Tab-separated table of C-alpha atoms in Angstrom:
chain	number	residue	atom	x	y	z
A	1	MET	CA	22.908	-1.328	3.154
A	2	THR	CA	20.388	0.604	5.254
A	3	ILE	CA	19.865	-0.595	8.831
A	4	ILE	CA	16.176	-0.482	9.782
A	5	ALA	CA	16.708	-1.094	13.507
A	6	GLY	CA	15.970	2.017	15.539
A	7	GLN	CA	14.307	3.878	12.683
A	8	THR	CA	10.804	5.282	13.019
A	9	VAL	CA	8.359	4.148	10.343
A	10	LEU	CA	4.941	5.583	9.500
A	11	LEU	CA	2.800	2.776	8.072
A	12	THR	CA	-0.677	3.496	6.709
A	13	GLY	CA	-3.286	0.785	6.300
A	14	ALA	CA	-1.610	-0.944	9.216
A	15	SER	CA	-4.498	-2.844	10.787
A	16	ARG	CA	-5.267	-5.497	8.191
A	17	GLY	CA	-4.178	-7.231	5.011
A	18	ILE	CA	-0.683	-6.550	3.713
A	19	GLY	CA	-0.194	-3.855	6.345
A	20	THR	CA	-0.098	-6.377	9.190
A	21	PHE	CA	2.587	-8.396	7.413
A	22	ILE	CA	4.672	-5.281	6.779
A	23	ALA	CA	4.318	-4.336	10.449
A	24	ARG	CA	5.527	-7.757	11.577
A	25	ALA	CA	8.464	-7.670	9.142
A	26	LEU	CA	9.477	-4.244	10.455
A	27	ALA	CA	9.158	-5.479	14.041
A	28	LYS	CA	11.620	-8.278	13.303
A	29	GLU	CA	14.029	-5.569	12.155
A	30	LYS	CA	13.515	-3.766	15.511
A	31	ALA	CA	11.911	-0.649	14.042
A	32	THR	CA	9.582	1.746	15.825
A	33	ILE	CA	6.305	1.616	13.907
A	34	VAL	CA	3.577	4.247	13.898
A	35	GLY	CA	0.559	2.284	12.679
A	36	VAL	CA	-2.286	4.314	11.201
A	37	SER	CA	-5.686	2.881	10.318
A	38	ARG	CA	-9.366	3.540	10.911
A	39	SER	CA	-9.804	0.361	12.975
A	40	GLN	CA	-8.741	0.630	16.613
A	41	GLU	CA	-9.502	-3.057	17.122
A	42	GLY	CA	-7.217	-4.023	14.260
A	43	LEU	CA	-4.440	-1.745	15.487
A	44	ASP	CA	-4.629	-3.262	18.967
A	45	LYS	CA	-4.199	-6.753	17.526
A	46	VAL	CA	-1.166	-5.749	15.467
A	47	SER	CA	0.283	-3.934	18.480
A	48	ALA	CA	0.410	-7.173	20.454
A	49	GLU	CA	2.065	-9.015	17.565
A	50	VAL	CA	4.681	-6.303	17.059
A	51	LYS	CA	5.497	-6.235	20.770
A	52	ALA	CA	5.940	-10.018	20.804
A	53	LEU	CA	8.439	-9.728	17.943
A	54	GLY	CA	10.517	-7.105	19.719
A	55	GLY	CA	9.358	-4.022	17.862
A	56	LYS	CA	7.950	-0.766	19.205
A	57	TRP	CA	4.445	0.290	18.200
A	58	ILE	CA	2.310	3.413	18.328
A	59	SER	CA	-1.363	3.064	17.360
A	60	ILE	CA	-3.172	6.054	15.896
A	61	PRO	CA	-6.744	5.510	14.677
A	62	PHE	CA	-7.178	7.949	11.819
A	63	ASP	CA	-9.001	8.153	8.496
A	64	ILE	CA	-6.368	9.214	5.964
A	65	SER	CA	-9.053	9.987	3.396
A	66	LYS	CA	-9.478	13.211	5.404
A	67	VAL	CA	-6.517	14.703	3.564
A	68	GLU	CA	-7.116	18.174	4.946
A	69	ASP	CA	-6.575	16.806	8.481
A	70	LEU	CA	-3.268	15.063	7.775
A	71	PRO	CA	-1.215	17.992	9.176
A	72	ILE	CA	-2.865	17.258	12.546
A	73	LEU	CA	-1.802	13.623	12.264
A	74	ILE	CA	1.812	14.572	11.543
A	75	GLN	CA	1.819	17.082	14.405
A	76	GLN	CA	0.608	14.388	16.787
A	77	ILE	CA	3.246	11.939	15.547
A	78	ASN	CA	5.984	14.537	16.010
A	79	GLN	CA	4.868	15.057	19.602
A	80	LEU	CA	4.851	11.322	20.326
A	81	VAL	CA	7.979	10.028	18.599
A	82	GLY	CA	9.703	12.887	16.824
A	83	SER	CA	10.550	12.783	13.144
A	84	ILE	CA	9.648	9.963	10.753
A	85	ASP	CA	12.523	8.206	8.984
A	86	ILE	CA	10.502	5.963	6.654
A	87	LEU	CA	7.030	6.500	5.185
A	88	ILE	CA	5.222	3.441	3.830
A	89	ASN	CA	2.120	4.409	1.855
A	90	ASN	CA	0.212	1.142	2.099
A	91	ALA	CA	-3.421	2.171	2.613
A	92	GLY	CA	-5.539	1.328	-0.400
A	93	LEU	CA	-9.098	1.208	-1.661
A	94	GLU	CA	-10.357	-0.797	-4.640
A	95	ILE	CA	-13.875	-0.811	-6.116
A	96	TYR	CA	-14.635	-3.043	-9.107
A	97	LYS	CA	-17.203	-1.655	-11.539
A	98	LYS	CA	-17.873	-0.821	-15.130
A	99	PHE	CA	-16.517	2.682	-15.543
A	100	GLN	CA	-19.910	4.221	-16.315
A	101	ASP	CA	-21.307	2.787	-13.086
A	102	TYR	CA	-18.892	4.602	-10.761
A	103	SER	CA	-20.266	7.509	-8.787
A	104	ILE	CA	-18.133	10.612	-8.452
A	105	ALA	CA	-17.924	9.908	-4.715
A	106	GLU	CA	-16.462	6.459	-5.404
A	107	MET	CA	-13.928	7.867	-7.843
A	108	GLN	CA	-12.894	10.555	-5.379
A	109	SER	CA	-12.586	8.028	-2.546
A	110	VAL	CA	-10.271	5.693	-4.464
A	111	LEU	CA	-8.084	8.507	-5.793
A	112	THR	CA	-7.919	10.204	-2.395
A	113	VAL	CA	-6.940	7.130	-0.380
A	114	ASN	CA	-4.593	5.621	-2.955
A	115	LEU	CA	-2.903	8.746	-4.274
A	116	MET	CA	-3.710	12.082	-2.650
A	117	SER	CA	-3.164	10.906	0.931
A	118	ALA	CA	0.206	9.405	-0.018
A	119	MET	CA	1.284	12.604	-1.734
A	120	GLU	CA	0.157	14.814	1.132
A	121	LEU	CA	1.845	12.687	3.803
A	122	CYS	CA	5.059	12.849	1.811
A	123	ARG	CA	4.716	16.604	1.293
A	124	LEU	CA	4.335	17.104	5.037
A	125	LEU	CA	7.234	14.835	6.014
A	126	LEU	CA	9.673	15.799	3.276
A	127	PRO	CA	10.985	19.108	4.702
A	128	THR	CA	12.286	17.342	7.820
A	129	MET	CA	13.760	14.484	5.791
A	130	LEU	CA	15.536	16.976	3.551
A	131	ARG	CA	16.959	18.871	6.526
A	132	GLN	CA	18.234	15.617	7.998
A	133	ARG	CA	19.434	14.458	4.567
A	134	ARG	CA	17.930	11.043	5.096
A	135	GLY	CA	14.595	9.326	4.674
A	136	HIS	CA	12.787	6.777	2.565
A	137	ILE	CA	9.379	6.861	0.880
A	138	VAL	CA	7.962	3.425	0.013
A	139	ASN	CA	4.819	3.355	-2.117
A	140	ILE	CA	2.798	0.139	-2.257
A	141	ALA	CA	1.623	0.346	-5.847
A	142	SER	CA	0.370	-2.503	-8.056
A	143	LEU	CA	0.884	-4.195	-11.388
A	144	ALA	CA	-2.476	-2.575	-12.189
A	145	GLY	CA	-0.527	0.684	-12.312
A	146	LYS	CA	1.681	-0.806	-15.023
A	147	LYS	CA	-1.094	-2.270	-17.159
A	148	GLY	CA	-4.670	-1.104	-16.720
A	149	SER	CA	-7.088	-3.711	-15.446
A	150	PRO	CA	-10.606	-3.843	-16.972
A	151	TYR	CA	-13.489	-3.138	-14.596
A	152	ASP	CA	-10.912	-1.712	-12.188
A	153	SER	CA	-10.106	1.502	-14.030
A	154	ILE	CA	-10.106	3.951	-11.113
A	155	TYR	CA	-7.842	1.765	-8.998
A	156	SER	CA	-5.531	1.283	-11.994
A	157	ALA	CA	-5.436	5.045	-12.558
A	158	SER	CA	-4.623	5.695	-8.904
A	159	LYS	CA	-1.754	3.198	-8.893
A	160	ALA	CA	-0.394	4.499	-12.205
A	161	GLY	CA	-0.451	7.959	-10.668
A	162	LEU	CA	1.342	6.674	-7.577
A	163	LEU	CA	4.062	5.119	-9.729
A	164	MET	CA	4.624	8.173	-11.918
A	165	TRP	CA	4.541	10.569	-8.975
A	166	GLY	CA	7.114	8.411	-7.190
A	167	ASP	CA	9.255	8.236	-10.323
A	168	SER	CA	9.233	12.017	-10.655
A	169	LEU	CA	9.889	12.511	-6.950
A	170	ARG	CA	12.829	10.112	-6.944
A	171	GLN	CA	14.510	12.179	-9.666
A	172	GLU	CA	13.826	15.421	-7.801
A	173	LEU	CA	15.369	13.984	-4.646
A	174	ALA	CA	18.550	12.644	-6.228
A	175	ASP	CA	21.583	13.439	-4.038
A	176	THR	CA	19.419	14.656	-1.136
A	177	GLY	CA	19.689	11.480	0.944
A	178	VAL	CA	15.942	10.849	0.629
A	179	LYS	CA	15.075	7.695	-1.294
A	180	VAL	CA	11.909	6.560	-3.067
A	181	SER	CA	10.850	2.983	-3.804
A	182	ALA	CA	7.800	1.400	-5.426
A	183	ILE	CA	6.489	-2.078	-4.616
A	184	CYS	CA	4.286	-3.608	-7.320
A	185	PRO	CA	2.424	-6.744	-6.230
A	186	GLY	CA	0.299	-8.792	-8.579
A	187	TYR	CA	-2.553	-10.909	-7.272
A	188	ILE	CA	-2.269	-11.457	-3.522
A	189	SER	CA	-3.429	-14.657	-1.858
A	190	GLY	CA	-4.744	-15.031	1.647
A	191	GLU	CA	-5.060	-11.371	2.683
A	192	GLY	CA	-5.909	-8.015	1.189
A	193	MET	CA	-8.476	-6.505	-1.141
A	194	PHE	CA	-8.177	-9.149	-3.852
A	195	ALA	CA	-8.384	-12.047	-1.404
A	196	ASP	CA	-11.513	-10.488	0.119
A	197	THR	CA	-13.398	-11.175	-3.107
A	198	GLY	CA	-12.948	-14.926	-2.710
A	199	ILE	CA	-12.127	-15.283	-6.422
A	200	PRO	CA	-8.939	-17.174	-7.381
A	201	SER	CA	-6.486	-15.428	-9.685
A	202	PRO	CA	-5.780	-16.634	-13.235
A	203	ARG	CA	-3.247	-19.446	-12.967
A	204	LEU	CA	-0.927	-17.928	-15.552
A	205	ALA	CA	-0.944	-14.526	-13.855
A	206	GLY	CA	0.876	-15.825	-10.811
A	207	ILE	CA	0.128	-15.031	-7.192
A	208	SER	CA	2.080	-13.667	-4.260
A	209	THR	CA	1.617	-13.912	-0.533
A	210	PRO	CA	1.399	-10.909	1.797
A	211	ALA	CA	4.669	-12.115	3.319
A	212	ASP	CA	6.293	-11.822	-0.127
A	213	VAL	CA	5.203	-8.187	-0.304
A	214	ALA	CA	6.425	-7.457	3.228
A	215	ASN	CA	9.804	-9.008	2.467
A	216	ALA	CA	10.015	-6.921	-0.711
A	217	VAL	CA	9.435	-3.784	1.368
A	218	ILE	CA	12.275	-4.695	3.717
A	219	ARG	CA	14.645	-5.396	0.815
A	220	ALA	CA	13.680	-2.156	-0.928
A	221	ILE	CA	14.560	-0.166	2.186
A	222	GLN	CA	17.754	-2.039	2.949
A	223	GLN	CA	19.050	-2.048	-0.628
A	224	ASN	CA	17.498	1.209	-1.875
A	225	GLN	CA	15.668	-0.563	-4.688
A	226	VAL	CA	13.853	1.730	-7.091
A	227	GLU	CA	11.119	-0.782	-7.870
A	228	ALA	CA	10.200	-4.341	-6.936
A	229	ILE	CA	7.836	-6.558	-8.921
A	230	VAL	CA	6.331	-9.072	-6.496
A	231	ASN	CA	4.816	-11.959	-8.416
A	232	GLN	CA	5.085	-15.548	-7.190
A	233	ASP	CA	8.745	-16.375	-7.897
A	234	PRO	CA	11.763	-14.894	-9.724
A	235	VAL	CA	10.851	-16.658	-12.983
A	236	THR	CA	7.254	-15.408	-13.006
A	237	ALA	CA	8.377	-11.937	-11.945
A	238	GLY	CA	10.934	-11.920	-14.753
A	239	MET	CA	8.303	-12.933	-17.293
A	240	THR	CA	6.034	-10.193	-15.970
A	241	LYS	CA	8.748	-7.581	-16.522
A	242	LEU	CA	9.358	-8.851	-20.049
A	243	LEU	CA	5.659	-8.780	-20.924
A	244	MET	CA	5.287	-5.269	-19.558
A	245	ALA	CA	8.192	-4.078	-21.682
A	246	LEU	CA	6.519	-5.597	-24.748
A	247	TRP	CA	3.193	-4.017	-23.808
A	248	GLN	CA	4.782	-0.579	-23.922
A	249	ILE	CA	5.733	-1.224	-27.539
A	250	PHE	CA	2.631	-3.210	-28.530
A	251	PRO	CA	-0.305	-2.104	-26.332
A	252	ARG	CA	-2.880	-4.252	-28.134
A	253	PHE	CA	-0.686	-7.280	-27.520
A	254	GLY	CA	-1.078	-6.568	-23.816
A	255	ASP	CA	-4.847	-6.396	-24.206
A	256	THR	CA	-4.824	-9.748	-25.985
A	257	VAL	CA	-2.706	-11.346	-23.258
A	258	TYR	CA	-5.059	-10.051	-20.554
A	259	GLN	CA	-8.055	-11.467	-22.414
A	260	TRP	CA	-6.276	-14.792	-22.873
A	261	MET	CA	-5.343	-14.922	-19.192
A	262	GLY	CA	-8.939	-14.227	-18.200
A	263	VAL	CA	-8.332	-10.941	-16.387
A	264	ALA	CA	-11.487	-9.265	-17.746
A	265	LYS	CA	-13.639	-12.259	-16.856
A	266	LEU	CA	-12.038	-12.425	-13.428
A	267	ASN	CA	-12.825	-8.797	-12.677
A	268	GLN	CA	-16.423	-9.241	-13.783
A	269	LEU	CA	-16.686	-12.014	-11.197
A	270	ARG	CA	-15.090	-9.694	-8.663
A	271	ILE	CA	-17.849	-7.147	-9.278
A	272	GLU	CA	-20.495	-9.753	-8.507
A	273	ASN	CA	-18.695	-11.081	-5.448
A	274	GLN	CA	-17.985	-7.579	-4.154
A	275	MET	CA	-21.713	-6.866	-4.220
A	276	GLN	CA	-22.381	-10.030	-2.215
A	277	ILE	CA	-19.741	-9.084	0.364
A	278	ALA	CA	-21.269	-5.616	0.707
A	279	LEU	CA	-24.642	-7.173	1.516
A	280	ARG	CA	-23.311	-9.410	4.309
A	281	PRO	CA	-23.718	-8.456	7.991
A	282	SER	CA	-20.878	-6.248	9.134
A	283	ASP	CA	-19.675	-8.730	11.838
A	284	ASN	CA	-16.015	-7.917	12.435
A	285	ARG	CA	-15.721	-5.465	9.528
A	286	SER	CA	-16.736	-2.473	11.650
A	287	ILE	CA	-14.788	0.725	11.188
A	288	VAL	CA	-13.593	2.798	14.105
A	289	THR	CA	-13.622	6.527	13.496
A	290	ALA	CA	-12.247	7.800	16.783
A	291	LYS	CA	-10.863	11.311	16.905
A	292	LEU	CA	-7.124	11.666	16.572
A	293	ASP	CA	-6.490	12.913	20.082
A	294	ALA	CA	-8.314	9.935	21.642
A	295	ARG	CA	-7.258	6.329	22.117
A	296	ILE	CA	-3.615	6.755	21.159
A	297	LYS	CA	-1.521	3.991	22.601
A	298	LEU	CA	2.224	3.698	22.937
A	299	THR	CA	3.675	0.210	23.302
A	300	GLU	CA	7.323	-0.409	24.052
């Protein structure tokens, strides 16, 4: 069993949604957390929570969609805390649309944040992990990467890519001491991109809480789990695994189940609600784009 206490964790998407729950769970395990996000305000809030729970926290406001600048981020982290023991690729972007309505900029944004940034961060950190013969890569994927979700095709593609890249990487890294895990949540209640739409999930699809996802991350690290399906309860998660196995054999059966569960209709509603959210005043949704070398805070 891996002990998380004393390990240094790089957590992307750390300032809101699932990221805040993962940060708190890591703090309870007495980890040192490097939280990366675009929002300085959000990072400051999480910093206080982590400190109260006994964890150590370093805030770095940074836009990970700037993949070409990620070497600068890693250099700064190395100067502040040394090497990273655990990378948690949590940052995500989801845009609901009919496929023909996506702009190329939107497609590039989703694929860059959800996939390319994760791959590049891993590529930059891996040489040190391999030298030390220890490390853990945790990718926050999605059930949408297992079964494509209508009107959410780019997000589904990005998460499928994240899963298959992680699967390939895990095999490459066998016997190196570096581990790879994938966390696959379904619909998330309360926090996160799905909750932001204000649309309830299909009852039969099951829901999970952000705390469920955070706990799954901790277990995956401690027990070196290859993959964790996070979906409401063990029974629902078990049914999800069974259905996904059947969908691999009978793809149209999977389509029929999704139609029956109302997934397509749900995502159409998400498109409409997403447009309404985009038209609201920005209030507390402002994004901080401070330069990397400014406003870095170390909390012990």
